[in-house]
Tab-separated table of C-alpha atoms and ligand atoms in Angstrom:
chain	number	residue	atom	x	y	z
V	775	UNK	CA	9.635	17.158	-11.723
V	776	UNK	CA	11.329	16.702	-15.024
V	777	UNK	CA	14.645	16.320	-13.559
V	778	UNK	CA	13.195	13.795	-10.869
V	779	UNK	CA	11.457	12.038	-13.866
V	780	UNK	CA	8.023	12.325	-12.067
V	781	UNK	CA	5.334	12.013	-14.649
V	782	UNK	CA	3.066	15.047	-15.267
V	783	UNK	CA	0.309	12.449	-15.560
V	784	UNK	CA	0.400	10.666	-12.294
V	785	UNK	CA	-2.253	10.924	-9.681
V	786	UNK	CA	-1.571	14.064	-7.732
V	787	UNK	CA	-3.009	15.902	-4.479
V	788	UNK	CA	-1.148	19.046	-3.519
V	789	UNK	CA	-1.200	20.122	0.093
V	790	UNK	CA	-0.161	23.714	0.602
V	791	UNK	CA	0.685	24.645	4.242
V	792	UNK	CA	-0.098	28.618	3.901
V	793	UNK	CA	-0.282	31.419	1.500
V	794	UNK	CA	3.292	32.749	1.352
V	795	UNK	CA	4.866	33.288	-1.979
V	796	UNK	CA	7.740	30.731	-1.380
V	797	UNK	CA	5.102	28.142	-0.869
V	798	UNK	CA	2.488	28.899	-3.558
V	799	UNK	CA	3.998	30.547	-6.525
V	800	UNK	CA	5.344	27.421	-7.900
V	801	UNK	CA	1.935	25.987	-8.278
V	802	UNK	CA	0.565	27.938	-11.357
V	803	UNK	CA	3.608	27.065	-13.411
V	804	UNK	CA	3.292	23.228	-12.553
V	805	UNK	CA	-0.313	23.282	-13.444
V	806	UNK	CA	0.331	25.297	-16.629
V	807	UNK	CA	3.073	22.763	-17.436
V	808	UNK	CA	0.778	19.847	-17.078
V	809	UNK	CA	-1.692	21.375	-19.340
V	810	UNK	CA	1.043	21.695	-21.997
V	811	UNK	CA	1.634	18.037	-21.508
V	812	UNK	CA	-2.040	17.707	-22.242
V	813	UNK	CA	-2.816	16.136	-18.859
V	814	UNK	CA	-6.582	14.662	-18.299
V	815	UNK	CA	-6.496	13.481	-14.846
V	816	UNK	CA	-7.733	15.934	-12.199
V	817	UNK	CA	-5.458	17.539	-9.480
V	818	UNK	CA	-6.552	18.257	-6.030
V	819	UNK	CA	-5.275	21.056	-4.291
V	820	UNK	CA	-5.802	21.624	-0.503
V	821	UNK	CA	-4.831	24.735	1.537
V	822	UNK	CA	-5.885	27.542	3.807
V	823	UNK	CA	-8.882	29.901	2.623
V	824	UNK	CA	-7.727	32.173	-0.071
V	825	UNK	CA	-6.134	29.298	-2.054
V	826	UNK	CA	-9.116	29.435	-4.489
V	827	UNK	CA	-9.022	33.028	-5.165
V	828	UNK	CA	-5.224	32.860	-5.771
V	829	UNK	CA	-5.600	30.102	-8.276
V	830	UNK	CA	-8.516	31.548	-10.063
V	831	UNK	CA	-6.913	34.958	-10.201
V	832	UNK	CA	-3.620	33.637	-11.590
V	833	UNK	CA	-5.405	31.512	-14.030
V	834	UNK	CA	-7.452	34.580	-15.395
V	835	UNK	CA	-4.686	37.264	-15.207
V	836	UNK	CA	-2.341	34.863	-16.942
V	837	UNK	CA	-5.289	33.785	-19.223
V	838	UNK	CA	-4.088	30.089	-19.345
V	839	UNK	CA	-6.370	27.282	-20.003
V	840	UNK	CA	-6.308	23.880	-18.387
V	841	UNK	CA	-6.702	20.544	-19.867
V	842	UNK	CA	-7.804	18.989	-16.815
V	843	UNK	CA	-10.019	19.701	-13.606
V	844	UNK	CA	-8.381	21.316	-10.502
V	845	UNK	CA	-10.561	20.765	-7.465
V	846	UNK	CA	-9.649	23.177	-4.792
V	847	UNK	CA	-10.478	22.427	-1.107
V	848	UNK	CA	-10.151	25.263	1.333
V	849	UNK	CA	-9.343	23.910	4.696
V	850	UNK	CA	-11.705	25.102	7.448
V	851	UNK	CA	-10.466	23.199	10.428
V	852	UNK	CA	-8.227	20.384	11.773
V	853	UNK	CA	-8.677	16.723	11.133
V	854	UNK	CA	-8.819	14.213	8.261
V	855	UNK	CA	-8.803	15.636	4.749
V	856	UNK	CA	-8.311	12.697	2.748
V	857	UNK	CA	-9.095	9.065	3.682
V	858	UNK	CA	-8.045	6.745	0.817
V	859	UNK	CA	-7.979	2.922	0.845
V	860	UNK	CA	-4.365	2.956	1.467
V	861	UNK	CA	-3.582	6.087	3.704
V	862	UNK	CA	-5.270	9.094	5.231
V	863	UNK	CA	-3.951	12.579	5.278
V	864	UNK	CA	-4.778	14.791	8.279
V	865	UNK	CA	-4.062	18.449	9.236
V	866	UNK	CA	-3.440	20.519	12.375
V	867	UNK	CA	-3.145	24.239	12.859
V	868	UNK	CA	0.337	25.378	13.048
V	869	UNK	CA	1.780	28.515	14.378
V	870	UNK	CA	2.924	31.036	11.564
V	871	UNK	CA	2.665	34.573	10.713
V	872	UNK	CA	-0.459	33.844	8.658
V	873	UNK	CA	-3.077	30.997	8.857
V	874	UNK	CA	-1.043	27.658	8.343
V	875	UNK	CA	-1.218	23.973	8.499
V	876	UNK	CA	1.048	20.987	9.242
V	877	UNK	CA	0.224	17.808	7.610
V	878	UNK	CA	0.607	14.084	8.539
V	879	UNK	CA	0.457	11.156	5.984
V	880	UNK	CA	-0.459	8.063	7.674
V	881	UNK	CA	-0.483	4.714	5.895
V	882	UNK	CA	-3.249	2.395	6.841
V	883	UNK	CA	-2.189	-1.022	8.311
V	884	UNK	CA	-1.127	-3.764	5.886
V	885	UNK	CA	-2.331	-7.409	6.544
V	886	UNK	CA	-0.468	-9.382	8.615
V	887	UNK	CA	2.112	-12.096	7.535
V	888	UNK	CA	0.583	-15.224	5.867
V	889	UNK	CA	1.876	-18.572	7.088
V	890	UNK	CA	1.312	-21.185	4.274
V	891	UNK	CA	2.398	-24.001	6.730
V	892	UNK	CA	-0.563	-23.001	9.406
V	893	UNK	CA	-2.927	-23.311	6.347
V	894	UNK	CA	-1.677	-26.575	5.146
V	895	UNK	CA	-1.727	-28.017	8.717
V	896	UNK	CA	-5.438	-26.948	8.855
V	897	UNK	CA	-6.122	-28.790	5.872
V	898	UNK	CA	-6.730	-25.699	3.511
V	899	UNK	CA	-6.041	-26.419	-0.182
V	900	UNK	CA	-3.484	-24.000	-2.036
V	901	UNK	CA	-5.524	-21.736	-4.258
V	902	UNK	CA	-8.733	-19.505	-3.908
V	903	UNK	CA	-9.240	-20.586	-0.265
V	904	UNK	CA	-5.888	-18.996	0.497
V	905	UNK	CA	-6.474	-15.698	-1.299
V	906	UNK	CA	-9.838	-15.527	0.714
V	907	UNK	CA	-7.773	-16.003	3.979
V	908	UNK	CA	-5.205	-13.507	2.997
V	909	UNK	CA	-7.890	-10.964	2.307
V	910	UNK	CA	-9.320	-11.423	5.888
V	911	UNK	CA	-12.019	-13.535	4.972
V	912	UNK	CA	-13.261	-16.499	7.008
V	913	UNK	CA	-13.824	-19.847	5.095
V	914	UNK	CA	-15.705	-23.114	5.692
V	915	UNK	CA	-14.029	-26.345	4.608
V	916	UNK	CA	-15.922	-29.293	3.014
V	917	UNK	CA	-16.001	-31.125	6.491
V	918	UNK	CA	-17.630	-28.075	8.037
V	919	UNK	CA	-14.723	-26.742	9.922
V	920	UNK	CA	-14.341	-22.963	9.781
V	921	UNK	CA	-10.874	-21.281	9.442
V	922	UNK	CA	-10.380	-17.695	10.260
V	923	UNK	CA	-7.993	-15.500	8.698
V	924	UNK	CA	-6.393	-14.899	11.992
V	925	UNK	CA	-5.698	-18.482	12.121
V	926	UNK	CA	-3.089	-18.367	9.377
V	927	UNK	CA	-2.182	-14.737	9.297
V	928	UNK	CA	-0.089	-12.695	11.886
V	929	UNK	CA	-1.474	-9.576	13.368
V	930	UNK	CA	-1.761	-6.214	11.109
V	931	UNK	CA	1.541	-4.478	10.383
V	932	UNK	CA	1.621	-0.781	11.085
V	933	UNK	CA	1.668	1.553	8.080
V	934	UNK	CA	4.418	4.354	7.749
V	935	UNK	CA	3.905	8.025	8.831
V	936	UNK	CA	5.301	11.098	7.345
V	937	UNK	CA	4.860	14.649	8.841
V	938	UNK	CA	5.484	17.995	7.406
V	939	UNK	CA	5.532	21.190	9.085
V	940	UNK	CA	5.391	23.935	6.759
V	941	UNK	CA	6.551	27.374	8.462
V	942	UNK	CA	5.912	27.420	12.131
V	943	UNK	CA	6.987	28.296	15.594
V	944	UNK	CA	7.114	25.277	17.969
V	945	UNK	CA	3.213	24.800	19.144
V	946	UNK	CA	1.404	22.948	21.595
V	947	UNK	CA	0.030	19.436	20.571
V	948	UNK	CA	2.613	19.068	17.739
V	949	UNK	CA	4.354	16.205	19.381
V	950	UNK	CA	1.272	14.352	19.654
V	951	UNK	CA	0.233	15.035	16.082
V	952	UNK	CA	3.652	13.857	14.881
V	953	UNK	CA	3.929	10.900	17.454
V	954	UNK	CA	6.125	7.862	16.237
V	955	UNK	CA	6.452	9.231	12.695
V	956	UNK	CA	8.933	7.468	10.447
V	957	UNK	CA	9.781	10.711	9.040
V	958	UNK	CA	9.438	14.170	10.424
V	959	UNK	CA	10.229	17.158	7.902
V	960	UNK	CA	10.462	20.203	10.017
V	961	UNK	CA	11.190	23.753	9.011
V	962	UNK	CA	14.493	25.128	10.588
V	963	UNK	CA	14.827	28.739	9.174
V	964	UNK	CA	17.044	30.392	11.627
V	965	UNK	CA	19.981	28.995	13.633
V	966	UNK	CA	19.807	28.906	17.666
V	967	UNK	CA	21.494	32.146	17.920
V	968	UNK	CA	18.611	33.752	16.210
V	969	UNK	CA	15.848	32.363	18.408
V	970	UNK	CA	14.293	35.709	18.892
V	971	UNK	CA	13.940	36.470	15.358
V	972	UNK	CA	12.496	33.118	14.753
V	973	UNK	CA	9.885	33.653	17.204
V	974	UNK	CA	9.044	37.190	15.793
V	975	UNK	CA	8.706	35.850	12.310
V	976	UNK	CA	6.933	32.653	13.025
V	977	UNK	CA	9.785	30.207	12.511
V	978	UNK	CA	11.763	27.462	14.209
V	979	UNK	CA	15.479	26.947	14.952
V	980	UNK	CA	17.253	23.624	14.802
V	981	UNK	CA	17.100	22.788	18.421
V	982	UNK	CA	13.394	23.538	18.613
V	983	UNK	CA	12.836	21.286	15.583
V	984	UNK	CA	15.002	18.511	17.143
V	985	UNK	CA	13.231	18.848	20.489
V	986	UNK	CA	9.785	18.328	18.724
V	987	UNK	CA	11.543	15.054	17.000
V	988	UNK	CA	12.590	14.052	20.309
V	989	UNK	CA	9.312	14.534	22.149
V	990	UNK	CA	7.448	12.726	19.336
V	991	UNK	CA	9.929	9.806	19.300
V	992	UNK	CA	10.161	10.217	15.401
V	993	UNK	CA	12.740	7.847	13.578
V	994	UNK	CA	14.140	10.503	11.353
V	995	UNK	CA	14.262	14.199	11.231
V	996	UNK	CA	14.790	16.235	8.125
V	997	UNK	CA	15.423	19.995	8.453
V	998	UNK	CA	14.159	22.094	5.653
V	999	UNK	CA	13.421	25.966	4.792
V	1000	UNK	CA	16.844	26.974	5.704
V	1001	UNK	CA	17.304	30.786	5.384
V	1002	UNK	CA	19.396	31.801	2.473
V	1003	UNK	CA	21.689	33.657	4.690
V	1004	UNK	CA	23.518	30.400	5.449
V	1005	UNK	CA	25.944	29.376	2.714
V	1006	UNK	CA	25.686	25.894	3.799
V	1007	UNK	CA	23.528	24.249	6.644
V	1008	UNK	CA	26.230	22.722	8.811
V	1009	UNK	CA	25.687	24.899	11.584
V	1010	UNK	CA	22.074	24.155	11.938
V	1011	UNK	CA	22.736	20.478	11.385
V	1012	UNK	CA	25.237	20.558	14.293
V	1013	UNK	CA	22.671	22.462	16.716
V	1014	UNK	CA	19.921	19.810	15.813
V	1015	UNK	CA	22.051	16.856	16.185
V	1016	UNK	CA	22.940	17.767	19.903
V	1017	UNK	CA	19.249	17.283	20.475
V	1018	UNK	CA	18.168	14.651	18.169
V	1019	UNK	CA	21.130	12.640	16.622
V	1020	UNK	CA	19.152	11.124	13.718
V	1021	UNK	CA	18.845	14.399	11.780
V	1022	UNK	CA	19.544	15.297	8.049
V	1023	UNK	CA	19.162	18.608	6.135
V	1024	UNK	CA	17.020	18.173	3.090
V	1025	UNK	CA	18.678	18.669	-0.351
V	1026	UNK	CA	16.849	18.977	-3.789
V	1027	UNK	CA	16.360	15.389	-5.306
V	1028	UNK	CA	17.167	13.811	-2.027
V	1029	UNK	CA	15.742	10.282	-1.555
V	1030	UNK	CA	14.945	8.582	1.484
V	1031	UNK	CA	13.672	4.977	1.732
V	1032	UNK	CA	10.958	4.185	4.554
V	1033	UNK	CA	11.021	0.380	4.850
V	1034	UNK	CA	7.649	-1.401	5.348
V	1035	UNK	CA	7.142	-2.228	9.082
V	1036	UNK	CA	7.162	-5.827	10.014
V	1037	UNK	CA	5.930	-5.619	13.650
L	1906	ZN	ZN1	5.796	31.526	5.470
L	1907	ZN	ZN1	8.378	29.841	3.839
């Protein structure tokens, strides 16, 4: 976060996919650093049952105090975990060696495009009435005519969708969960030649991840969680690209821009 220049005070919700060390052991350090920076804003942590014990236990055994509240939510089932004005976050059970979840971040639709010329043609004066129409309200003009928002605005524009698998074997229903995502971040621990080991350990191969991306008609696939046995990920990238061309391998500090949608 320091290197990426992400503030320790910004609004933060943490979603943990499962209780394996490589996915949770970083969190106590992050929370402790935030306390050193005198954070006051609460942090919400979501994860499978056990996450509360884990955080309480580390906090007690390491004997560190926090300067802000940590709200812990143990996920009991699939569905919407967070429903904010601008987005919602949903979870689906994935298929790993322990209880695990995959997550989808889905932006709510944006208002349609505003056409000033249409408003002018209908005799709506620039100013407060425009803002009312832009926020979806209906207005009545001085001559009694009613102008609806849809008279001067295009249809709502879809939000963006990002799906993150965590560690998982391919599982039924995932393609529906990830349908039409702008970005799918999928684990790809072992290359295709180790498909049996992947199945045994609860992981996926590049061609399995790519098949899910294809079935879900996502726009961009990013492979992650590549085993340390590979000095570089070119073999995995090659295997995935045979099935789904628009694939990248995640790197630290990688930035991808997902443009707003315009219908
Ligand atoms: Zn794991
Ligand atoms: Zn892992």
